[in-house]
């Protein structure tokens, strides 16, 4: 089975992997059929858990390989990684400034991005969609990197990225659909828009995989770019949102468990 998978094109594998992460978003969005609300401590722990996974994936699965590739190519190890990391973060910064969105759990006067007449529900959807752009890109770049050397170890490393992102997409899907239910949407519509927020992941995955596969020289930059974009989302949105309310220690514990899980997966399998 594994041998046959290794015969597939890396871009096709990236599409399948981001399809899996999209499915995980839909799975989380499906919680809306069973729960009308999520207790704030649980919600904080879910967001913290997602933060921990993204932080660990940014280093173990993206930045560290970027540094190693730069060293192997005889380039200064810090150059591509630093430039790519900052470029990824600044790109997300520009998107946040241009695209109106509303953080989960915050009031309408905390609208970010450009001025908008969009409904509050649409602004909530846009917020999670922004989260998913760097996640899809990270998975795509990881699989696109297989063009640089398609080995069992490289395949497992890419699969770990997809699995980790998929796990943390489950609470993110619920973080869209359940608030939409409170906004007056039916459970079916809340689920539809919740899973739709993950649609950008296959798009980002395809773009990232194709770019890296056909232009291998940008791989160190692309890996660190995806890492910078994810860290921006964590620091700008996930961590602040996970610290609303009084029981913020749950978000900290969630982040620690998420980090350890992703680190163990990457070190143990990748």
PDB file of C-alpha atoms in Angstrom:
ATOM      1  CA  UNK A   1       0.000   0.000   0.000  1.00  0.00           C
ATOM      2  CA  UNK A   2       2.718   2.439   1.014  1.00  0.00           C
ATOM      3  CA  UNK A   3       4.790   1.582  -2.031  1.00  0.00           C
ATOM      4  CA  UNK A   4       1.861   2.379  -4.311  1.00  0.00           C
ATOM      5  CA  UNK A   5       1.264   5.708  -2.569  1.00  0.00           C
ATOM      6  CA  UNK A   6       4.884   6.677  -3.184  1.00  0.00           C
ATOM      7  CA  UNK A   7       4.208   6.363  -6.923  1.00  0.00           C
ATOM      8  CA  UNK A   8       1.621   9.146  -6.797  1.00  0.00           C
ATOM      9  CA  UNK A   9       2.468  12.697  -7.800  1.00  0.00           C
ATOM     10  CA  UNK A  10       3.233  14.966  -4.787  1.00  0.00           C
ATOM     11  CA  UNK A  11       0.646  17.523  -5.947  1.00  0.00           C
ATOM     12  CA  UNK A  12      -2.029  14.813  -6.008  1.00  0.00           C
ATOM     13  CA  UNK A  13      -0.989  13.728  -2.515  1.00  0.00           C
ATOM     14  CA  UNK A  14      -1.203  17.358  -1.353  1.00  0.00           C
ATOM     15  CA  UNK A  15      -4.753  17.585  -2.700  1.00  0.00           C
ATOM     16  CA  UNK A  16      -5.737  14.389  -0.884  1.00  0.00           C
ATOM     17  CA  UNK A  17      -4.065  15.546   2.341  1.00  0.00           C
ATOM     18  CA  UNK A  18      -5.787  18.936   2.326  1.00  0.00           C
ATOM     19  CA  UNK A  19      -9.020  17.148   1.474  1.00  0.00           C
ATOM     20  CA  UNK A  20      -8.506  15.261   4.736  1.00  0.00           C
ATOM     21  CA  UNK A  21      -7.933  18.490   6.687  1.00  0.00           C
ATOM     22  CA  UNK A  22     -11.067  19.954   5.083  1.00  0.00           C
ATOM     23  CA  UNK A  23     -12.982  16.843   6.169  1.00  0.00           C
ATOM     24  CA  UNK A  24     -11.733  17.405   9.736  1.00  0.00           C
ATOM     25  CA  UNK A  25     -13.096  20.955   9.614  1.00  0.00           C
ATOM     26  CA  UNK A  26     -16.443  19.538   8.470  1.00  0.00           C
ATOM     27  CA  UNK A  27     -16.319  16.935  11.262  1.00  0.00           C
ATOM     28  CA  UNK A  28     -15.834  19.683  13.837  1.00  0.00           C
ATOM     29  CA  UNK A  29     -18.576  21.772  12.246  1.00  0.00           C
ATOM     30  CA  UNK A  30     -20.879  18.753  12.665  1.00  0.00           C
ATOM     31  CA  UNK A  31     -20.794  19.262  16.434  1.00  0.00           C
ATOM     32  CA  UNK A  32     -23.502  21.865  15.842  1.00  0.00           C
ATOM     33  CA  UNK A  33     -26.026  19.024  15.456  1.00  0.00           C
ATOM     34  CA  UNK A  34     -25.311  17.867  19.027  1.00  0.00           C
ATOM     35  CA  UNK A  35     -24.353  21.006  20.994  1.00  0.00           C
ATOM     36  CA  UNK A  36     -25.914  24.455  21.016  1.00  0.00           C
ATOM     37  CA  UNK A  37     -23.176  25.962  23.160  1.00  0.00           C
ATOM     38  CA  UNK A  38     -19.679  25.090  24.313  1.00  0.00           C
ATOM     39  CA  UNK A  39     -18.634  25.992  27.889  1.00  0.00           C
ATOM     40  CA  UNK A  40     -16.070  28.784  27.807  1.00  0.00           C
ATOM     41  CA  UNK A  41     -13.307  26.744  29.541  1.00  0.00           C
ATOM     42  CA  UNK A  42     -13.758  23.934  27.001  1.00  0.00           C
ATOM     43  CA  UNK A  43     -13.756  26.417  24.133  1.00  0.00           C
ATOM     44  CA  UNK A  44     -10.571  28.035  25.474  1.00  0.00           C
ATOM     45  CA  UNK A  45      -8.912  24.622  25.811  1.00  0.00           C
ATOM     46  CA  UNK A  46      -9.862  23.772  22.209  1.00  0.00           C
ATOM     47  CA  UNK A  47      -8.355  26.984  20.854  1.00  0.00           C
ATOM     48  CA  UNK A  48      -5.268  26.539  23.039  1.00  0.00           C
ATOM     49  CA  UNK A  49      -4.864  22.983  21.768  1.00  0.00           C
ATOM     50  CA  UNK A  50      -5.015  24.234  18.165  1.00  0.00           C
ATOM     51  CA  UNK A  51      -2.419  26.897  19.021  1.00  0.00           C
ATOM     52  CA  UNK A  52      -0.023  24.333  20.472  1.00  0.00           C
ATOM     53  CA  UNK A  53      -0.259  22.105  17.410  1.00  0.00           C
ATOM     54  CA  UNK A  54       0.353  25.019  15.034  1.00  0.00           C
ATOM     55  CA  UNK A  55       3.360  26.278  17.014  1.00  0.00           C
ATOM     56  CA  UNK A  56       4.952  22.816  17.107  1.00  0.00           C
ATOM     57  CA  UNK A  57       4.240  22.203  13.417  1.00  0.00           C
ATOM     58  CA  UNK A  58       5.759  25.578  12.537  1.00  0.00           C
ATOM     59  CA  UNK A  59       9.075  24.629  14.098  1.00  0.00           C
ATOM     60  CA  UNK A  60       9.447  20.847  13.816  1.00  0.00           C
ATOM     61  CA  UNK A  61       7.803  20.402  10.407  1.00  0.00           C
ATOM     62  CA  UNK A  62       8.622  23.688   8.646  1.00  0.00           C
ATOM     63  CA  UNK A  63      11.341  25.891  10.143  1.00  0.00           C
ATOM     64  CA  UNK A  64      13.764  23.128  11.117  1.00  0.00           C
ATOM     65  CA  UNK A  65      13.652  21.471   7.653  1.00  0.00           C
ATOM     66  CA  UNK A  66      14.059  24.919   6.081  1.00  0.00           C
ATOM     67  CA  UNK A  67      17.230  25.536   8.086  1.00  0.00           C
ATOM     68  CA  UNK A  68      18.618  22.084   7.266  1.00  0.00           C
ATOM     69  CA  UNK A  69      17.948  22.516   3.537  1.00  0.00           C
ATOM     70  CA  UNK A  70      19.703  25.891   3.528  1.00  0.00           C
ATOM     71  CA  UNK A  71      22.727  24.402   5.273  1.00  0.00           C
ATOM     72  CA  UNK A  72      22.888  21.470   2.854  1.00  0.00           C
ATOM     73  CA  UNK A  73      22.806  23.891  -0.080  1.00  0.00           C
ATOM     74  CA  UNK A  74      25.774  25.793   1.365  1.00  0.00           C
ATOM     75  CA  UNK A  75      23.736  28.913   2.153  1.00  0.00           C
ATOM     76  CA  UNK A  76      23.649  30.791   5.477  1.00  0.00           C
ATOM     77  CA  UNK A  77      21.225  28.762   7.570  1.00  0.00           C
ATOM     78  CA  UNK A  78      19.410  31.808   8.910  1.00  0.00           C
ATOM     79  CA  UNK A  79      18.961  33.706   5.631  1.00  0.00           C
ATOM     80  CA  UNK A  80      16.136  31.903   3.791  1.00  0.00           C
ATOM     81  CA  UNK A  81      14.436  30.888   7.026  1.00  0.00           C
ATOM     82  CA  UNK A  82      14.381  34.383   8.489  1.00  0.00           C
ATOM     83  CA  UNK A  83      13.301  36.058   5.262  1.00  0.00           C
ATOM     84  CA  UNK A  84      10.632  33.449   4.565  1.00  0.00           C
ATOM     85  CA  UNK A  85       9.310  33.515   8.135  1.00  0.00           C
ATOM     86  CA  UNK A  86       8.926  37.300   8.151  1.00  0.00           C
ATOM     87  CA  UNK A  87       7.436  37.277   4.659  1.00  0.00           C
ATOM     88  CA  UNK A  88       4.794  34.764   5.734  1.00  0.00           C
ATOM     89  CA  UNK A  89       3.858  36.770   8.801  1.00  0.00           C
ATOM     90  CA  UNK A  90       3.733  40.066   6.909  1.00  0.00           C
ATOM     91  CA  UNK A  91       1.576  38.526   4.175  1.00  0.00           C
ATOM     92  CA  UNK A  92      -0.998  37.462   6.761  1.00  0.00           C
ATOM     93  CA  UNK A  93      -0.733  40.913   8.352  1.00  0.00           C
ATOM     94  CA  UNK A  94      -1.690  42.512   5.043  1.00  0.00           C
ATOM     95  CA  UNK A  95      -4.607  40.088   4.615  1.00  0.00           C
ATOM     96  CA  UNK A  96      -5.850  40.925   8.104  1.00  0.00           C
ATOM     97  CA  UNK A  97      -5.710  44.613   7.318  1.00  0.00           C
ATOM     98  CA  UNK A  98      -7.564  44.265   4.029  1.00  0.00           C
ATOM     99  CA  UNK A  99     -10.122  41.533   4.731  1.00  0.00           C
ATOM    100  CA  UNK A 100     -12.838  42.433   7.275  1.00  0.00           C
ATOM    101  CA  UNK A 101     -13.365  39.734   9.884  1.00  0.00           C
ATOM    102  CA  UNK A 102     -14.582  39.258  13.438  1.00  0.00           C
ATOM    103  CA  UNK A 103     -12.796  37.190  16.048  1.00  0.00           C
ATOM    104  CA  UNK A 104     -14.800  34.378  17.583  1.00  0.00           C
ATOM    105  CA  UNK A 105     -16.385  35.406  20.868  1.00  0.00           C
ATOM    106  CA  UNK A 106     -15.770  39.116  20.421  1.00  0.00           C
ATOM    107  CA  UNK A 107     -18.327  41.856  19.912  1.00  0.00           C
ATOM    108  CA  UNK A 108     -19.021  43.633  16.658  1.00  0.00           C
ATOM    109  CA  UNK A 109     -17.113  46.745  17.716  1.00  0.00           C
ATOM    110  CA  UNK A 110     -13.955  44.596  17.623  1.00  0.00           C
ATOM    111  CA  UNK A 111     -14.214  44.284  13.860  1.00  0.00           C
ATOM    112  CA  UNK A 112     -10.797  44.009  12.208  1.00  0.00           C
ATOM    113  CA  UNK A 113      -9.686  44.622   8.659  1.00  0.00           C
ATOM    114  CA  UNK A 114     -11.346  47.073   6.304  1.00  0.00           C
ATOM    115  CA  UNK A 115     -14.720  48.650   7.011  1.00  0.00           C
ATOM    116  CA  UNK A 116     -17.580  46.396   6.054  1.00  0.00           C
ATOM    117  CA  UNK A 117     -21.349  46.170   5.929  1.00  0.00           C
ATOM    118  CA  UNK A 118     -21.160  42.368   6.045  1.00  0.00           C
ATOM    119  CA  UNK A 119     -23.354  40.558   8.522  1.00  0.00           C
ATOM    120  CA  UNK A 120     -21.727  39.491  11.776  1.00  0.00           C
ATOM    121  CA  UNK A 121     -22.120  35.833  10.791  1.00  0.00           C
ATOM    122  CA  UNK A 122     -20.148  36.328   7.567  1.00  0.00           C
ATOM    123  CA  UNK A 123     -17.410  38.139   9.474  1.00  0.00           C
ATOM    124  CA  UNK A 124     -17.105  35.151  11.810  1.00  0.00           C
ATOM    125  CA  UNK A 125     -16.736  32.826   8.808  1.00  0.00           C
ATOM    126  CA  UNK A 126     -14.059  35.062   7.281  1.00  0.00           C
ATOM    127  CA  UNK A 127     -12.092  34.985  10.538  1.00  0.00           C
ATOM    128  CA  UNK A 128     -11.745  31.189  10.527  1.00  0.00           C
ATOM    129  CA  UNK A 129     -11.145  31.162   6.775  1.00  0.00           C
ATOM    130  CA  UNK A 130      -8.104  33.361   7.420  1.00  0.00           C
ATOM    131  CA  UNK A 131      -6.864  30.736   9.893  1.00  0.00           C
ATOM    132  CA  UNK A 132      -7.070  28.036   7.253  1.00  0.00           C
ATOM    133  CA  UNK A 133      -5.043  29.757   4.516  1.00  0.00           C
ATOM    134  CA  UNK A 134      -1.597  29.169   6.096  1.00  0.00           C
ATOM    135  CA  UNK A 135      -2.649  25.703   7.255  1.00  0.00           C
ATOM    136  CA  UNK A 136      -3.448  24.581   3.713  1.00  0.00           C
ATOM    137  CA  UNK A 137      -0.246  26.192   2.481  1.00  0.00           C
ATOM    138  CA  UNK A 138       1.806  24.346   5.110  1.00  0.00           C
ATOM    139  CA  UNK A 139       0.389  20.964   4.123  1.00  0.00           C
ATOM    140  CA  UNK A 140       0.875  21.699   0.431  1.00  0.00           C
ATOM    141  CA  UNK A 141       4.486  22.795   0.869  1.00  0.00           C
ATOM    142  CA  UNK A 142       5.227  19.693   2.965  1.00  0.00           C
ATOM    143  CA  UNK A 143       3.986  17.391   0.208  1.00  0.00           C
ATOM    144  CA  UNK A 144       5.494  19.485  -2.570  1.00  0.00           C
ATOM    145  CA  UNK A 145       8.850  18.993  -0.862  1.00  0.00           C
ATOM    146  CA  UNK A 146       8.644  15.308  -1.818  1.00  0.00           C
ATOM    147  CA  UNK A 147       9.826  16.364  -5.257  1.00  0.00           C
ATOM    148  CA  UNK A 148      13.194  17.111  -3.635  1.00  0.00           C
ATOM    149  CA  UNK A 149      13.507  13.475  -2.521  1.00  0.00           C
ATOM    150  CA  UNK A 150      10.572  11.063  -2.364  1.00  0.00           C
ATOM    151  CA  UNK A 151      11.504   8.816   0.557  1.00  0.00           C
ATOM    152  CA  UNK A 152       9.500   7.016   3.216  1.00  0.00           C
ATOM    153  CA  UNK A 153      10.776   9.457   5.854  1.00  0.00           C
ATOM    154  CA  UNK A 154       9.799  12.508   3.777  1.00  0.00           C
ATOM    155  CA  UNK A 155       6.343  11.055   3.103  1.00  0.00           C
ATOM    156  CA  UNK A 156       5.766  10.370   6.798  1.00  0.00           C
ATOM    157  CA  UNK A 157       6.929  13.879   7.703  1.00  0.00           C
ATOM    158  CA  UNK A 158       4.404  15.391   5.280  1.00  0.00           C
ATOM    159  CA  UNK A 159       1.674  13.054   6.539  1.00  0.00           C
ATOM    160  CA  UNK A 160       2.366  14.156  10.112  1.00  0.00           C
ATOM    161  CA  UNK A 161       1.835  17.800   9.115  1.00  0.00           C
ATOM    162  CA  UNK A 162      -1.500  16.930   7.493  1.00  0.00           C
ATOM    163  CA  UNK A 163      -2.577  14.825  10.481  1.00  0.00           C
ATOM    164  CA  UNK A 164      -1.644  17.529  12.992  1.00  0.00           C
ATOM    165  CA  UNK A 165      -3.421  20.259  11.037  1.00  0.00           C
ATOM    166  CA  UNK A 166      -6.428  17.981  10.653  1.00  0.00           C
ATOM    167  CA  UNK A 167      -6.654  17.367  14.401  1.00  0.00           C
ATOM    168  CA  UNK A 168      -6.642  21.069  15.210  1.00  0.00           C
ATOM    169  CA  UNK A 169      -9.190  21.774  12.455  1.00  0.00           C
ATOM    170  CA  UNK A 170     -11.816  19.857  14.430  1.00  0.00           C
ATOM    171  CA  UNK A 171     -12.175  22.499  17.172  1.00  0.00           C
ATOM    172  CA  UNK A 172     -11.868  25.242  14.560  1.00  0.00           C
ATOM    173  CA  UNK A 173     -14.836  23.814  12.652  1.00  0.00           C
ATOM    174  CA  UNK A 174     -16.872  23.808  15.852  1.00  0.00           C
ATOM    175  CA  UNK A 175     -15.672  27.353  16.573  1.00  0.00           C
ATOM    176  CA  UNK A 176     -17.463  28.505  13.406  1.00  0.00           C
ATOM    177  CA  UNK A 177     -20.631  26.431  13.339  1.00  0.00           C
ATOM    178  CA  UNK A 178     -21.756  26.726  16.977  1.00  0.00           C
ATOM    179  CA  UNK A 179     -21.478  30.566  17.139  1.00  0.00           C
ATOM    180  CA  UNK A 180     -23.438  30.715  13.869  1.00  0.00           C
ATOM    181  CA  UNK A 181     -26.206  28.723  15.548  1.00  0.00           C
ATOM    182  CA  UNK A 182     -26.370  31.412  18.228  1.00  0.00           C
ATOM    183  CA  UNK A 183     -26.562  34.020  15.461  1.00  0.00           C
ATOM    184  CA  UNK A 184     -29.890  32.562  14.356  1.00  0.00           C
ATOM    185  CA  UNK A 185     -28.800  30.156  11.622  1.00  0.00           C
ATOM    186  CA  UNK A 186     -30.319  26.684  11.443  1.00  0.00           C
ATOM    187  CA  UNK A 187     -28.102  23.752  12.407  1.00  0.00           C
ATOM    188  CA  UNK A 188     -27.868  22.711   8.756  1.00  0.00           C
ATOM    189  CA  UNK A 189     -26.797  26.168   7.567  1.00  0.00           C
ATOM    190  CA  UNK A 190     -24.372  26.531  10.466  1.00  0.00           C
ATOM    191  CA  UNK A 191     -22.757  23.237   9.485  1.00  0.00           C
ATOM    192  CA  UNK A 192     -22.598  24.242   5.816  1.00  0.00           C
ATOM    193  CA  UNK A 193     -20.816  27.534   6.487  1.00  0.00           C
ATOM    194  CA  UNK A 194     -18.606  25.934   9.133  1.00  0.00           C
ATOM    195  CA  UNK A 195     -17.244  23.315   6.769  1.00  0.00           C
ATOM    196  CA  UNK A 196     -17.024  25.857   3.952  1.00  0.00           C
ATOM    197  CA  UNK A 197     -14.439  27.821   5.957  1.00  0.00           C
ATOM    198  CA  UNK A 198     -12.043  24.911   5.322  1.00  0.00           C
ATOM    199  CA  UNK A 199     -12.445  25.054   1.557  1.00  0.00           C
ATOM    200  CA  UNK A 200      -9.411  27.329   1.221  1.00  0.00           C
ATOM    201  CA  UNK A 201      -7.114  24.577   2.525  1.00  0.00           C
ATOM    202  CA  UNK A 202      -7.183  22.422  -0.648  1.00  0.00           C
ATOM    203  CA  UNK A 203      -6.694  25.611  -2.693  1.00  0.00           C
ATOM    204  CA  UNK A 204      -3.697  26.690  -0.587  1.00  0.00           C
ATOM    205  CA  UNK A 205      -2.387  23.131  -0.590  1.00  0.00           C
ATOM    206  CA  UNK A 206      -2.479  22.853  -4.367  1.00  0.00           C
ATOM    207  CA  UNK A 207      -0.759  26.210  -4.848  1.00  0.00           C
ATOM    208  CA  UNK A 208       1.941  25.477  -2.268  1.00  0.00           C
ATOM    209  CA  UNK A 209       2.646  21.958  -3.526  1.00  0.00           C
ATOM    210  CA  UNK A 210       2.756  22.927  -7.206  1.00  0.00           C
ATOM    211  CA  UNK A 211       4.994  25.926  -6.589  1.00  0.00           C
ATOM    212  CA  UNK A 212       7.508  23.976  -4.512  1.00  0.00           C
ATOM    213  CA  UNK A 213       7.462  20.909  -6.755  1.00  0.00           C
ATOM    214  CA  UNK A 214       8.148  22.822  -9.965  1.00  0.00           C
ATOM    215  CA  UNK A 215      10.504  25.417  -8.449  1.00  0.00           C
ATOM    216  CA  UNK A 216      12.525  23.353  -5.973  1.00  0.00           C
ATOM    217  CA  UNK A 217      14.985  26.157  -5.249  1.00  0.00           C
ATOM    218  CA  UNK A 218      12.356  28.075  -3.261  1.00  0.00           C
ATOM    219  CA  UNK A 219      11.675  25.155  -0.891  1.00  0.00           C
ATOM    220  CA  UNK A 220      13.587  26.567   2.140  1.00  0.00           C
ATOM    221  CA  UNK A 221      11.827  29.902   1.674  1.00  0.00           C
ATOM    222  CA  UNK A 222       8.403  28.281   1.188  1.00  0.00           C
ATOM    223  CA  UNK A 223       8.705  26.142   4.322  1.00  0.00           C
ATOM    224  CA  UNK A 224       9.606  29.105   6.514  1.00  0.00           C
ATOM    225  CA  UNK A 225       6.961  31.271   4.790  1.00  0.00           C
ATOM    226  CA  UNK A 226       4.249  28.805   5.832  1.00  0.00           C
ATOM    227  CA  UNK A 227       5.680  28.750   9.366  1.00  0.00           C
ATOM    228  CA  UNK A 228       5.591  32.543   9.636  1.00  0.00           C
ATOM    229  CA  UNK A 229       2.009  32.667   8.390  1.00  0.00           C
ATOM    230  CA  UNK A 230       0.898  30.099  10.959  1.00  0.00           C
ATOM    231  CA  UNK A 231       2.685  31.779  13.848  1.00  0.00           C
ATOM    232  CA  UNK A 232       1.044  35.092  12.913  1.00  0.00           C
ATOM    233  CA  UNK A 233      -2.397  33.462  13.115  1.00  0.00           C
ATOM    234  CA  UNK A 234      -1.570  31.875  16.484  1.00  0.00           C
ATOM    235  CA  UNK A 235      -0.294  35.075  18.101  1.00  0.00           C
ATOM    236  CA  UNK A 236      -2.783  37.441  16.464  1.00  0.00           C
ATOM    237  CA  UNK A 237      -5.970  35.408  16.808  1.00  0.00           C
ATOM    238  CA  UNK A 238      -5.935  32.000  18.463  1.00  0.00           C
ATOM    239  CA  UNK A 239      -4.131  32.893  21.683  1.00  0.00           C
ATOM    240  CA  UNK A 240      -6.085  36.123  22.357  1.00  0.00           C
ATOM    241  CA  UNK A 241      -9.385  34.349  21.626  1.00  0.00           C
ATOM    242  CA  UNK A 242      -8.457  31.470  23.925  1.00  0.00           C
ATOM    243  CA  UNK A 243      -7.874  33.892  26.818  1.00  0.00           C
ATOM    244  CA  UNK A 244     -11.344  35.408  26.949  1.00  0.00           C
ATOM    245  CA  UNK A 245     -13.297  34.790  30.135  1.00  0.00           C
ATOM    246  CA  UNK A 246     -11.908  33.975  33.559  1.00  0.00           C
ATOM    247  CA  UNK A 247     -10.605  30.403  33.292  1.00  0.00           C
ATOM    248  CA  UNK A 248      -7.710  31.132  30.945  1.00  0.00           C
ATOM    249  CA  UNK A 249      -5.454  28.448  32.403  1.00  0.00           C
ATOM    250  CA  UNK A 250      -7.408  25.907  30.324  1.00  0.00           C
ATOM    251  CA  UNK A 251      -6.108  27.506  27.131  1.00  0.00           C
ATOM    252  CA  UNK A 252      -2.543  27.292  28.439  1.00  0.00           C
ATOM    253  CA  UNK A 253      -2.913  23.611  29.308  1.00  0.00           C
ATOM    254  CA  UNK A 254      -4.535  22.958  25.934  1.00  0.00           C
ATOM    255  CA  UNK A 255      -1.628  24.661  24.150  1.00  0.00           C
ATOM    256  CA  UNK A 256       0.922  22.569  26.049  1.00  0.00           C
ATOM    257  CA  UNK A 257      -0.844  19.291  25.244  1.00  0.00           C
ATOM    258  CA  UNK A 258      -1.248  20.309  21.613  1.00  0.00           C
ATOM    259  CA  UNK A 259       2.432  21.198  21.321  1.00  0.00           C
ATOM    260  CA  UNK A 260       3.581  17.925  22.897  1.00  0.00           C
ATOM    261  CA  UNK A 261       1.261  15.866  20.696  1.00  0.00           C
ATOM    262  CA  UNK A 262       2.512  17.475  17.483  1.00  0.00           C
ATOM    263  CA  UNK A 263       6.140  17.282  18.610  1.00  0.00           C
ATOM    264  CA  UNK A 264       5.773  13.590  19.475  1.00  0.00           C
ATOM    265  CA  UNK A 265       4.154  12.852  16.119  1.00  0.00           C
ATOM    266  CA  UNK A 266       6.817  14.705  14.185  1.00  0.00           C
ATOM    267  CA  UNK A 267       9.814  13.332  16.087  1.00  0.00           C
ATOM    268  CA  UNK A 268       8.412   9.826  16.399  1.00  0.00           C
ATOM    269  CA  UNK A 269       7.090   9.406  12.838  1.00  0.00           C
ATOM    270  CA  UNK A 270       8.604  12.156  10.724  1.00  0.00           C
TER     271      UNK A 270
END
